[in-house]
Short mmCIF file of C-alpha atoms in Angstrom, two decimals:
data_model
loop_
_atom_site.label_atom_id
_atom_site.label_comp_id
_atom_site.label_asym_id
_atom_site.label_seq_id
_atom_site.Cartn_x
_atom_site.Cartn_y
_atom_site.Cartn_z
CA UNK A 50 24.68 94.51 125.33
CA UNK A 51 27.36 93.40 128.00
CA UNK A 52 30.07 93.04 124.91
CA UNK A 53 29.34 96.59 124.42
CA UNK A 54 29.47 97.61 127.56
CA UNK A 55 33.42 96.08 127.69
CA UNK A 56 34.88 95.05 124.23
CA UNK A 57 35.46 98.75 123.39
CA UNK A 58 37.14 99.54 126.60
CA UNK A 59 40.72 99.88 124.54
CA UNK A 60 39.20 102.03 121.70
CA UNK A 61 37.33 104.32 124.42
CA UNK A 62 40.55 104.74 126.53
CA UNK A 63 42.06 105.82 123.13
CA UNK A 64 39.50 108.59 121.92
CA UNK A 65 39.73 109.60 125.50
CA UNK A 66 43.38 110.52 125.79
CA UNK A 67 43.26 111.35 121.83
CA UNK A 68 40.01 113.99 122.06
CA UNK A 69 39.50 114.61 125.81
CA UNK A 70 37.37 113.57 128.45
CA UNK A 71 34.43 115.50 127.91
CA UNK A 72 34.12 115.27 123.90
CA UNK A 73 33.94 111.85 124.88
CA UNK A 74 30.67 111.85 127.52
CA UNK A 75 28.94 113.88 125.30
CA UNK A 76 29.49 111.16 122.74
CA UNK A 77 28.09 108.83 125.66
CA UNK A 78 25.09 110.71 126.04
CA UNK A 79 23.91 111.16 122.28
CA UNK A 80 24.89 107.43 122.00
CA UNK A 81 22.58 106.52 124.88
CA UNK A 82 20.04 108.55 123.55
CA UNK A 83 20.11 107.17 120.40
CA UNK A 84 19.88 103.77 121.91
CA UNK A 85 16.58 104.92 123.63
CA UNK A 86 15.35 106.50 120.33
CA UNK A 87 15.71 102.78 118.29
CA UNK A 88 14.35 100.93 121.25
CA UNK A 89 11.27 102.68 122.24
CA UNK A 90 10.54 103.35 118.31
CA UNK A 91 11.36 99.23 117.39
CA UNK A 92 8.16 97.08 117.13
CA UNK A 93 8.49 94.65 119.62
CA UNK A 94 9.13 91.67 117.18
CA UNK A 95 12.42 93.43 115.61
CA UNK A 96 14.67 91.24 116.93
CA UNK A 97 17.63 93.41 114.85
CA UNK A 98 16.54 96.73 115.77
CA UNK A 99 16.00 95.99 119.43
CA UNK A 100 20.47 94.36 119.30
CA UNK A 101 20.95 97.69 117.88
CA UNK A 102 19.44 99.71 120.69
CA UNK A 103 21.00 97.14 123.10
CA UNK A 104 24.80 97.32 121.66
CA UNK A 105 24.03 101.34 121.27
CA UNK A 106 23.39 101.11 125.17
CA UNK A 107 26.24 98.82 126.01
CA UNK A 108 28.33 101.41 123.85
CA UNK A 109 26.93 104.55 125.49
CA UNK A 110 27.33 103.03 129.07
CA UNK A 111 30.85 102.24 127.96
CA UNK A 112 32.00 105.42 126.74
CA UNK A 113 30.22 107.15 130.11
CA UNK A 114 32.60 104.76 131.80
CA UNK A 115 36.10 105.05 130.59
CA UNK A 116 35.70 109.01 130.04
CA UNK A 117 34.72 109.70 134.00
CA UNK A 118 36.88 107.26 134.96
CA UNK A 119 39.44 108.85 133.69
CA UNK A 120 38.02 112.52 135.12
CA UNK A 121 38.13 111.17 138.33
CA UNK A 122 41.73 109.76 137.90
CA UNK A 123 42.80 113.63 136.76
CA UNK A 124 40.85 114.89 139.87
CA UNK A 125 41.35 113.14 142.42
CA UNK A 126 44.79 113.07 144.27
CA UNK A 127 46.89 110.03 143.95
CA UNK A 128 46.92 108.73 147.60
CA UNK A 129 43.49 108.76 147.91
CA UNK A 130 42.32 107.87 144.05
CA UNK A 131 41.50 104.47 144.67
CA UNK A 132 39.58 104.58 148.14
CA UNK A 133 37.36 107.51 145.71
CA UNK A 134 36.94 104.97 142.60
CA UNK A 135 35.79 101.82 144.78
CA UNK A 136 33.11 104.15 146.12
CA UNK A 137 32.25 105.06 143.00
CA UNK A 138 32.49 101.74 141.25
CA UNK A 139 30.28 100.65 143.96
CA UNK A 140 27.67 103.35 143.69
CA UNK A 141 27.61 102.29 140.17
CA UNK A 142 26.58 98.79 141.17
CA UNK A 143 23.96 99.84 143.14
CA UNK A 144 22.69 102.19 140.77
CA UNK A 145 22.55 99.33 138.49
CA UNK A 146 20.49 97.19 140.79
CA UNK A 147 17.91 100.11 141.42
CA UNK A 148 18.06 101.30 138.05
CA UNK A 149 17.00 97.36 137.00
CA UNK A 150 14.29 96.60 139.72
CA UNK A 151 12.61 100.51 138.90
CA UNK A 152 12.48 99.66 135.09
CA UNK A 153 10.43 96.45 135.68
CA UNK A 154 7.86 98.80 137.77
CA UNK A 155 8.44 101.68 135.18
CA UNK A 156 7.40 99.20 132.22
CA UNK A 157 4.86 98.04 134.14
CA UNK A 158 2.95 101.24 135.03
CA UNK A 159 3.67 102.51 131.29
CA UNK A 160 5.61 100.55 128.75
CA UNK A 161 8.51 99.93 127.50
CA UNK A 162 9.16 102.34 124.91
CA UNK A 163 8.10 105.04 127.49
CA UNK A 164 11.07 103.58 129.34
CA UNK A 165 13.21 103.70 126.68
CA UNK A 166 12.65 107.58 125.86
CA UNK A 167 12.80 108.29 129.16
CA UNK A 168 16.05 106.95 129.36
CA UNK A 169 17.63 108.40 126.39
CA UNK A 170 16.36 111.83 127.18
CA UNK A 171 18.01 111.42 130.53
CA UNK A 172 21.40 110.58 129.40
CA UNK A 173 21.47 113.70 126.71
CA UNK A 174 21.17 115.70 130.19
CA UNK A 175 25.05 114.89 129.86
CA UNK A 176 25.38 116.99 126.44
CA UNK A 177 25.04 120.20 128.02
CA UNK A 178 26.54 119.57 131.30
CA UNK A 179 29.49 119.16 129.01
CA UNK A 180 29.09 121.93 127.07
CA UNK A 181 28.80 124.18 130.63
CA UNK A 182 31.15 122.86 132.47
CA UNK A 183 34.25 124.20 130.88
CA UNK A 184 32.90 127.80 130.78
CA UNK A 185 32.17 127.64 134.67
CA UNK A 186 35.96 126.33 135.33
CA UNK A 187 37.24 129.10 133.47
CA UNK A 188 35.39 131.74 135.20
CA UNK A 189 36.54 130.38 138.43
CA UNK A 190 40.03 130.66 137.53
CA UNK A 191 41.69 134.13 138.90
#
């Protein structure tokens, strides 16, 4: 999981200069979902299906990462670009520690594959976000 949330840093940086930003999160939010859809439908003893669902998260996370990283970098202006990232790095980490403590209480009220679909349908969210977004900046353009 943590090798794919960094090993591919280099090939994500490349898809996102090569195919753009956005192309890019969507591919982070059909790969998270599909790492929700192989977890929460693995039987708990599938050791190789549940490393799938863990590298497809790692992947997914990954992807999510360099692509509005590099959003951010194209948005934000140069003198105050990295005062904006370490705030947003740092919300990161504590969404990570939240995220982590309310999935222990979220498998323990439900289960784990409810956690897992819950997940994976929340990430897709970023599919059409995607597909919106450019329509709205062009309508706001005189």
């Amino acid at each position: 999981h943590v090798a794919g949330m960094f090993l591919p840093s280099p090939l994500s940086g490349w898809l996102v200069d090569r195919i753009g930003r956005l192309p890019v999160i969507a591919a982070s939010g059909v790969t998270l979902l599909a790492a929700g859809l192989v977890a929460g439908f693995a039987p708990a003893e599938s050791t190789p299906l549940l490393t799938l669902a863990l590298g497809l998260l790692g992947l997914g996370w990954n992807l999510g990462l360099v692509s509005g990283t590099a959003l951010i970098t194209d948005a934000v202006p140069l003198e105050t670009r990295t005062t904006v990232q370490g705030r947003i790095d740092m919300a990161i980490a504590v969404a990570g520690a939240t995220g982590g403590m309310a999935s222990g209480f979220v498998v323990a009220s439900t289960s784990y594959p409810a956690l897992s679909f819950a997940g994976g349908i929340i990430a897709l969210a970023l599919v059409p976000l995607v597909a919106v977004r450019p329509r709205v900046k062009q309508r706001l353009r005189p």
